[in-house]
Amino acid sequence: MDSEFAPLTLRALRRVLRATEIGSRQLAAATGLTPSQLLVLREIAAREAATPSAIANALQFSQATITTIVDRLQELGFVHRQRSDRDKRQFILTVESAGQMALAGAPDPVQTTFTARFVRLPQWEQAMILAAVERLAMLMDAQHIDAAPLLDSGLIDRSEPA
Amino acid sequence: MDSEFAPLTLRALRRVLRATEIGSRQLAAATGLTPSQLLVLREIAAREAATPSAIANALQFSQATITTIVDRLQELGFVHRQRSDRDKRQFILTVESAGQMALAGAPDPVQTTFTARFVRLPQWEQAMILAAVERLAMLMDAQHIDAAPLLDSGLIDRSEPA
DNA sequence: AACCAATCCTTCGGCTACCGAAGCATCTGG
DNA sequence: CCAGATGCTTCGGTAGCCGAAGGATTGGTT
């Protein structure tokens, strides 16, 4: 048997990736933001008291990169920079209302059509897809797995941490 | 019920995307190639008689972008440019042996660990994930759907083509 | 045959992404 | 109060990415 599901899954996954990547670039063009700017904006919006280093860490960008992107978001009036009181080395980043509107008013087209189609699937299939994607996320997310082995028995091998 | 599987799926999917994106950047650093160069190289390798415009179209890059990336791949000796006989405006791109080796010798770390973990899942789950991801690819790939409605009955809505 | 529009690719100019290294301010442990 | 660590920015550099313009080639028209 030794069925070869893995490469097929990877290939299909690449198609998904490509589609979303292209969509995010189109979205960027539509909003005037670049994909990276959008990514950073979303990441700031998603957390309380975001700091540049936290964003850099979450997105795996260097701090220098975050600085330039935040610079631009600030120029656009989407984000506010404010020194932290606790630690005056830090900046607290917050999303201004203009930024909120940009996020809300510019739905990702791929995401939109995806959702429109997805909700038409039978419930069981929706649930199945969700379960599968969450499983995928676990299988791929190396960061969190190092912190806490989420997977079931005997799944983790950890051959050479490099 | 009106269960909200869609946003959860999107959120999980974003985690997957992030993980692969980060992995591809790490891979790039490891091989000396950039993510885009790798993408283009893979795309050339994947097809017979690749032309710049075909690659540009598949990856949704401009021709100008492909030109510069192929320039660099050529400098590295990974890709060969040759005028087409049929149509002398075109170039035929082929992957040189050095490029083949680069592709083969530099496995994506995310992909590798993913596969290592994936194959340990029970067969039924592997099959389930594969089915789900293929379904996802269908749901997201706007390009092909316009050409041929792949989905089952009543799935397509096509509300405003924008 | 001569032309015109379309097509393929490149070149050019310009902005952004992204990084490492260096620099400045601040914090923390001793 | 000082030394080292930390958070962020600035600087210099490579690459991505694009639209517009340009050179060559093609196919269809008259």
Short mmCIF file of C-alpha atoms (C1' of nucleotides) in Angstrom, two decimals:
data_model
loop_
_atom_site.label_atom_id
_atom_site.label_comp_id
_atom_site.label_asym_id
_atom_site.label_seq_id
_atom_site.Cartn_x
_atom_site.Cartn_y
_atom_site.Cartn_z
CA MET A 1 0.00 0.00 0.00
CA ASP A 2 2.20 2.76 1.25
CA SER A 3 -0.20 5.22 -0.34
CA GLU A 4 1.24 8.50 -1.49
CA PHE A 5 -1.12 11.05 -0.08
CA ALA A 6 1.56 13.44 1.08
CA PRO A 7 2.83 14.70 -2.28
CA LEU A 8 -0.69 15.04 -3.57
CA THR A 9 -1.62 17.04 -0.56
CA LEU A 10 1.38 19.27 -0.99
CA ARG A 11 0.59 19.84 -4.61
CA ALA A 12 -2.99 20.77 -3.87
CA LEU A 13 -1.80 22.96 -1.09
CA ARG A 14 0.49 24.81 -3.41
CA ARG A 15 -2.48 25.62 -5.58
CA VAL A 16 -4.26 27.03 -2.58
CA LEU A 17 -1.23 29.06 -1.64
CA ARG A 18 -0.84 30.46 -5.10
CA ALA A 19 -4.48 31.46 -5.23
CA THR A 20 -4.37 33.30 -1.93
CA GLU A 21 -1.07 34.92 -2.73
CA ILE A 22 -2.37 36.24 -6.00
CA GLY A 23 -5.53 37.36 -4.30
CA SER A 24 -3.62 39.23 -1.66
CA ARG A 25 -1.61 41.02 -4.29
CA GLN A 26 -4.78 42.01 -6.09
CA LEU A 27 -6.26 43.16 -2.84
CA ALA A 28 -3.18 45.19 -2.18
CA ALA A 29 -3.53 46.90 -5.51
CA ALA A 30 -7.16 47.63 -4.77
CA THR A 31 -6.56 49.17 -1.37
CA GLY A 32 -3.40 51.01 -2.22
CA LEU A 33 -1.60 48.93 0.37
CA THR A 34 1.03 46.35 -0.42
CA PRO A 35 0.62 42.77 0.74
CA SER A 36 3.16 43.25 3.48
CA GLN A 37 1.55 46.42 4.70
CA LEU A 38 -1.74 44.61 4.86
CA LEU A 39 -0.18 41.76 6.74
CA VAL A 40 1.33 44.08 9.29
CA LEU A 41 -1.85 46.07 9.65
CA ARG A 42 -3.85 42.93 10.29
CA GLU A 43 -1.32 41.73 12.79
CA ILE A 44 -1.44 45.00 14.69
CA ALA A 45 -5.21 44.97 14.67
CA ALA A 46 -5.28 41.42 15.95
CA ARG A 47 -3.54 42.11 19.23
CA GLU A 48 -3.65 44.32 22.26
CA ALA A 49 -0.76 46.68 22.68
CA ALA A 50 1.22 45.61 19.67
CA THR A 51 4.90 46.43 19.64
CA PRO A 52 7.18 46.35 16.60
CA SER A 53 9.19 43.50 17.97
CA ALA A 54 6.09 41.43 18.63
CA ILE A 55 4.95 41.96 15.06
CA ALA A 56 8.39 41.23 13.71
CA ASN A 57 8.45 38.03 15.67
CA ALA A 58 4.99 36.89 14.68
CA LEU A 59 5.59 37.58 11.01
CA GLN A 60 9.22 36.54 11.04
CA PHE A 61 10.42 39.83 9.66
CA SER A 62 13.34 41.79 10.94
CA GLN A 63 12.66 44.79 13.09
CA ALA A 64 14.15 47.00 10.41
CA THR A 65 11.53 45.80 7.97
CA ILE A 66 8.71 46.44 10.40
CA THR A 67 10.00 49.93 11.00
CA THR A 68 9.77 50.87 7.34
CA ILE A 69 6.36 49.31 6.90
CA VAL A 70 4.99 50.98 10.00
CA ASP A 71 6.48 54.25 8.79
CA ARG A 72 4.36 54.00 5.72
CA LEU A 73 1.24 52.93 7.54
CA GLN A 74 1.71 55.90 9.82
CA GLU A 75 2.08 58.29 6.91
CA LEU A 76 -1.18 56.94 5.58
CA GLY A 77 -2.81 57.63 8.93
CA PHE A 78 -3.66 53.97 9.45
CA VAL A 79 -1.53 53.35 12.49
CA HIS A 80 -0.47 55.31 15.52
CA ARG A 81 2.88 55.07 17.25
CA GLN A 82 3.09 55.89 20.92
CA ARG A 83 5.89 55.39 23.39
CA SER A 84 5.12 52.89 26.08
CA ASP A 85 4.97 54.16 29.65
CA ARG A 86 6.17 50.92 31.14
CA ASP A 87 9.20 50.68 28.93
CA LYS A 88 10.18 53.80 27.08
CA ARG A 89 12.20 51.89 24.55
CA GLN A 90 9.05 50.37 23.20
CA PHE A 91 6.40 51.76 20.94
CA ILE A 92 2.76 50.80 21.19
CA LEU A 93 1.12 50.47 17.82
CA THR A 94 -2.58 51.01 17.43
CA VAL A 95 -4.81 51.01 14.38
CA GLU A 96 -6.50 54.31 13.68
CA SER A 97 -10.05 54.49 12.44
CA ALA A 98 -8.84 54.99 8.90
CA GLY A 99 -6.98 51.73 9.26
CA GLN A 100 -10.01 49.96 10.64
CA MET A 101 -12.00 51.14 7.68
CA ALA A 102 -9.33 50.01 5.27
CA LEU A 103 -9.41 46.57 6.83
CA ALA A 104 -13.16 46.32 6.92
CA GLY A 105 -13.85 47.99 3.61
CA ALA A 106 -11.45 45.96 1.56
CA PRO A 107 -12.42 42.33 1.74
CA ASP A 108 -10.02 39.94 0.13
CA PRO A 109 -11.70 38.86 -3.10
CA VAL A 110 -10.43 35.32 -2.81
CA GLN A 111 -11.63 35.17 0.73
CA THR A 112 -15.00 36.52 -0.24
CA THR A 113 -15.65 34.11 -3.04
CA PHE A 114 -14.26 31.34 -0.95
CA THR A 115 -16.71 32.05 1.82
CA ALA A 116 -19.58 32.42 -0.59
CA ARG A 117 -18.88 28.98 -1.96
CA PHE A 118 -17.90 27.36 1.28
CA VAL A 119 -21.15 28.06 3.05
CA ARG A 120 -22.99 26.22 0.32
CA LEU A 121 -21.23 23.00 1.11
CA PRO A 122 -23.05 20.54 3.30
CA GLN A 123 -22.34 20.93 6.99
CA TRP A 124 -20.42 17.72 7.26
CA GLU A 125 -18.07 18.80 4.55
CA GLN A 126 -17.52 22.18 6.09
CA ALA A 127 -16.65 20.49 9.34
CA MET A 128 -14.37 18.07 7.60
CA ILE A 129 -12.48 20.81 5.82
CA LEU A 130 -12.11 22.80 8.98
CA ALA A 131 -10.75 19.81 10.83
CA ALA A 132 -8.34 19.07 8.03
CA VAL A 133 -7.04 22.61 7.81
CA GLU A 134 -6.52 22.81 11.53
CA ARG A 135 -4.65 19.58 11.36
CA LEU A 136 -2.54 20.99 8.60
CA ALA A 137 -1.80 24.07 10.59
CA MET A 138 -0.55 21.87 13.40
CA LEU A 139 1.56 19.80 11.09
CA MET A 140 3.22 22.84 9.61
CA ASP A 141 3.55 25.30 12.37
CA ALA A 142 7.01 24.51 13.60
CA GLN A 143 7.07 27.38 16.06
CA HIS A 144 4.31 26.29 18.34
CA ILE A 145 5.16 22.68 18.12
CA ASP A 146 8.46 23.32 19.73
CA ALA A 147 6.69 25.03 22.58
CA ALA A 148 4.08 22.36 23.15
CA PRO A 149 3.68 19.05 21.38
CA LEU A 150 0.11 19.28 20.23
CA LEU A 151 0.02 16.11 18.29
CA ASP A 152 -1.16 12.73 19.27
CA SER A 153 0.91 9.86 20.41
CA GLY A 154 4.04 8.98 18.59
CA LEU A 155 3.65 11.62 15.99
CA ILE A 156 6.69 13.56 16.88
CA ASP A 157 10.00 12.41 15.69
CA ARG A 158 12.22 15.44 15.91
CA SER A 159 14.92 14.03 13.72
CA GLU A 160 17.81 16.46 13.87
CA PRO A 161 16.80 19.92 15.02
CA ALA A 162 19.43 21.31 12.62
CA MET B 1 -27.59 26.72 13.54
CA ASP B 2 -25.89 28.63 10.77
CA SER B 3 -22.60 27.37 12.06
CA GLU B 4 -19.59 29.55 11.40
CA PHE B 5 -17.06 27.21 9.96
CA ALA B 6 -15.89 29.59 7.27
CA PRO B 7 -14.06 32.17 9.39
CA LEU B 8 -12.47 29.44 11.45
CA THR B 9 -11.27 27.76 8.33
CA LEU B 10 -9.86 30.99 7.01
CA ARG B 11 -8.07 31.65 10.24
CA ALA B 12 -6.52 28.21 10.31
CA LEU B 13 -5.63 28.59 6.69
CA ARG B 14 -3.83 31.80 7.39
CA ARG B 15 -1.67 29.97 9.90
CA VAL B 16 -0.82 27.43 7.26
CA LEU B 17 0.01 30.17 4.81
CA ARG B 18 2.24 31.95 7.25
CA ALA B 19 4.09 28.77 8.08
CA THR B 20 4.78 27.95 4.46
CA GLU B 21 5.70 31.50 3.63
CA ILE B 22 8.19 31.64 6.44
CA GLY B 23 9.51 28.27 5.43
CA SER B 24 10.01 29.36 1.89
CA ARG B 25 11.95 32.37 3.01
CA GLN B 26 14.16 30.20 5.17
CA LEU B 27 14.62 27.82 2.31
CA ALA B 28 15.57 30.71 0.10
CA ALA B 29 18.21 31.79 2.55
CA ALA B 30 19.53 28.25 2.68
CA THR B 31 19.81 27.78 -1.06
CA GLY B 32 21.01 31.25 -1.90
CA LEU B 33 17.89 31.73 -3.96
CA THR B 34 15.12 34.10 -3.09
CA PRO B 35 11.54 32.87 -2.71
CA SER B 36 10.56 34.33 -6.05
CA GLN B 37 13.51 32.82 -7.81
CA LEU B 38 12.60 29.47 -6.35
CA LEU B 39 9.03 29.88 -7.43
CA VAL B 40 10.02 30.68 -10.97
CA LEU B 41 12.56 27.90 -11.11
CA ARG B 42 9.96 25.39 -9.97
CA GLU B 43 7.49 26.67 -12.50
CA ILE B 44 9.97 26.35 -15.32
CA ALA B 45 10.90 22.86 -14.23
CA ALA B 46 7.26 21.87 -14.06
CA ARG B 47 6.51 22.41 -17.70
CA GLU B 48 7.66 21.56 -21.17
CA ALA B 49 8.99 24.41 -23.23
CA ALA B 50 8.39 27.15 -20.73
CA THR B 51 8.24 30.68 -22.04
CA PRO B 52 8.51 33.84 -19.96
CA SER B 53 4.97 34.84 -20.72
CA ALA B 54 3.65 31.45 -19.69
CA ILE B 55 5.46 31.71 -16.38
CA ALA B 56 4.33 35.27 -15.88
CA ASN B 57 0.79 34.20 -16.49
CA ALA B 58 0.92 31.19 -14.23
CA LEU B 59 2.47 33.11 -11.37
CA GLN B 60 0.59 36.32 -12.05
CA PHE B 61 3.74 38.37 -12.34
CA SER B 62 4.43 40.90 -15.03
CA GLN B 63 6.71 39.93 -17.85
CA ALA B 64 9.18 42.54 -16.68
CA THR B 65 9.45 40.80 -13.35
CA ILE B 66 10.03 37.44 -14.95
CA THR B 67 12.74 38.91 -17.10
CA THR B 68 14.75 40.12 -14.14
CA ILE B 69 14.29 36.90 -12.21
CA VAL B 70 15.25 34.76 -15.15
CA ASP B 71 18.26 37.02 -15.69
CA ARG B 72 19.44 36.13 -12.28
CA LEU B 73 18.72 32.44 -12.62
CA GLN B 74 20.66 32.49 -15.84
CA GLU B 75 23.63 34.20 -14.22
CA LEU B 76 23.60 31.45 -11.65
CA GLY B 77 23.65 28.87 -14.41
CA PHE B 78 20.35 27.39 -13.32
CA VAL B 79 18.33 28.21 -16.38
CA HIS B 80 18.98 28.40 -20.08
CA ARG B 81 17.41 30.86 -22.48
CA GLN B 82 17.00 29.87 -26.10
CA ARG B 83 15.10 31.52 -28.89
CA SER B 84 12.22 29.50 -30.18
CA ASP B 85 12.35 28.31 -33.76
CA ARG B 86 8.62 28.43 -34.23
CA ASP B 87 8.30 31.98 -33.04
CA LYS B 88 11.45 33.99 -32.84
CA ARG B 89 9.95 36.48 -30.44
CA GLN B 90 9.77 33.82 -27.78
CA PHE B 91 12.38 32.34 -25.53
CA ILE B 92 12.32 28.77 -24.39
CA LEU B 93 13.43 28.38 -20.81
CA THR B 94 14.97 25.18 -19.61
CA VAL B 95 16.43 24.18 -16.28
CA GLU B 96 20.11 23.32 -16.37
CA SER B 97 21.52 20.48 -14.36
CA ALA B 98 22.74 22.92 -11.71
CA GLY B 99 19.16 24.08 -11.36
CA GLN B 100 17.88 20.54 -11.10
CA MET B 101 20.34 19.89 -8.35
CA ALA B 102 19.36 23.04 -6.54
CA LEU B 103 15.74 21.97 -6.64
CA ALA B 104 16.42 18.43 -5.57
CA GLY B 105 19.10 19.17 -3.05
CA ALA B 106 17.23 21.82 -1.16
CA PRO B 107 14.08 20.37 0.28
CA ASP B 108 11.73 22.82 1.85
CA PRO B 109 12.09 22.31 5.61
CA VAL B 110 8.43 22.92 6.26
CA GLN B 111 7.53 20.50 3.55
CA THR B 112 9.92 17.94 4.89
CA THR B 113 8.72 18.02 8.45
CA PHE B 114 5.18 18.18 7.20
CA THR B 115 5.63 15.01 5.22
CA ALA B 116 7.42 13.29 8.06
CA ARG B 117 4.49 13.98 10.34
CA PHE B 118 1.80 13.49 7.78
CA VAL B 119 2.74 9.94 6.93
CA ARG B 120 2.32 8.99 10.55
CA LEU B 121 -1.33 9.87 10.50
CA PRO B 122 -3.79 7.04 9.99
CA GLN B 123 -4.70 6.41 6.40
CA TRP B 124 -8.22 7.62 6.76
CA GLU B 125 -7.03 10.93 8.05
CA GLN B 126 -4.50 11.37 5.30
CA ALA B 127 -7.24 10.74 2.79
CA MET B 128 -9.53 13.13 4.54
CA ILE B 129 -6.97 15.90 4.54
CA LEU B 130 -6.15 15.36 0.92
CA ALA B 131 -9.81 15.53 -0.02
CA ALA B 132 -10.27 18.67 2.00
CA VAL B 133 -7.28 20.44 0.53
CA GLU B 134 -8.31 19.58 -2.97
CA ARG B 135 -11.73 20.92 -2.19
CA LEU B 136 -10.13 24.08 -0.89
CA ALA B 137 -8.08 24.47 -4.02
CA MET B 138 -11.25 24.28 -6.04
CA LEU B 139 -12.99 26.80 -3.86
CA MET B 140 -10.20 29.30 -4.15
CA ASP B 141 -8.88 28.98 -7.61
CA ALA B 142 -10.83 31.68 -9.37
CA GLN B 143 -8.92 31.37 -12.61
CA HIS B 144 -9.88 27.89 -13.57
CA ILE B 145 -13.36 28.15 -12.31
CA ASP B 146 -14.10 30.77 -14.87
CA ALA B 147 -12.92 28.43 -17.56
CA ALA B 148 -14.83 25.39 -16.38
CA PRO B 149 -17.20 25.05 -13.45
CA LEU B 150 -15.59 22.24 -11.54
CA LEU B 151 -17.93 22.23 -8.65
CA ASP B 152 -20.97 20.17 -8.01
CA SER B 153 -24.51 21.19 -8.50
CA GLY B 154 -25.66 24.52 -7.25
CA LEU B 155 -22.36 25.51 -5.81
CA ILE B 156 -21.68 28.34 -8.14
CA ASP B 157 -23.33 31.62 -7.61
CA ARG B 158 -21.19 34.07 -9.51
CA SER B 159 -22.63 37.10 -7.79
CA GLU B 160 -21.27 40.10 -9.61
CA PRO B 161 -18.11 39.43 -11.55
CA ALA B 162 -16.92 42.88 -10.48
"C1'" DA C 1 4.15 42.92 -51.61
"C1'" DA C 2 3.58 46.22 -48.15
"C1'" DC C 3 1.51 47.36 -44.16
"C1'" DC C 4 -0.73 47.39 -39.49
"C1'" DA C 5 -2.01 45.65 -35.36
"C1'" DA C 6 -1.03 42.37 -32.06
"C1'" DT C 7 2.34 39.70 -29.51
"C1'" DC C 8 6.80 38.58 -27.09
"C1'" DC C 9 10.31 40.10 -24.67
"C1'" DT C 10 13.56 43.50 -22.82
"C1'" DT C 11 15.07 47.93 -20.96
"C1'" DC C 12 14.34 51.77 -18.05
"C1'" DG C 13 12.92 54.43 -14.02
"C1'" DG C 14 10.98 54.16 -9.70
"C1'" DC C 15 8.94 52.54 -5.62
"C1'" DT C 16 8.76 48.95 -1.98
"C1'" DA C 17 10.48 44.81 0.65
"C1'" DC C 18 13.77 42.96 3.21
"C1'" DC C 19 17.97 42.49 5.70
"C1'" DG C 20 22.44 43.09 8.62
"C1'" DA C 21 25.16 46.30 10.96
"C1'" DA C 22 25.64 50.30 13.51
"C1'" DG C 23 23.83 53.68 16.59
"C1'" DC C 24 20.89 55.67 20.36
"C1'" DA C 25 17.99 55.41 24.29
"C1'" DT C 26 16.40 52.77 27.94
"C1'" DC C 27 16.09 48.98 31.14
"C1'" DT C 28 17.94 45.51 34.41
"C1'" DG C 29 20.98 42.94 37.44
"C1'" DG C 30 24.69 43.36 40.29
"C1'" DC D 1 25.88 53.51 39.29
"C1'" DC D 2 27.70 50.75 35.71
"C1'" DA D 3 27.76 46.93 32.11
"C1'" DG D 4 25.35 44.30 29.30
"C1'" DA D 5 20.97 43.35 27.26
"C1'" DT D 6 16.93 45.03 24.83
"C1'" DG D 7 13.82 47.92 21.59
"C1'" DC D 8 13.82 50.60 17.93
"C1'" DT D 9 15.63 53.41 14.20
"C1'" DT D 10 18.88 54.71 10.57
"C1'" DC D 11 21.84 53.50 6.88
"C1'" DG D 12 23.47 51.06 2.85
"C1'" DG D 13 22.60 47.53 -0.18
"C1'" DT D 14 20.28 43.75 -2.97
"C1'" DA D 15 16.11 42.14 -4.92
"C1'" DG D 16 11.07 42.23 -6.16
"C1'" DC D 17 7.78 44.20 -8.69
"C1'" DC D 18 5.52 47.14 -11.88
"C1'" DG D 19 4.04 50.35 -15.94
"C1'" DA D 20 5.60 52.50 -19.95
"C1'" DA D 21 8.37 52.58 -23.84
"C1'" DG D 22 11.09 50.28 -27.36
"C1'" DG D 23 12.85 46.52 -30.75
"C1'" DA D 24 11.82 42.43 -33.09
"C1'" DT D 25 8.59 39.18 -35.14
"C1'" DT D 26 4.24 37.47 -36.51
"C1'" DG D 27 -0.27 37.14 -38.82
"C1'" DG D 28 -3.87 39.02 -41.22
"C1'" DT D 29 -5.40 42.61 -44.80
"C1'" DT D 30 -5.72 44.89 -48.69
#
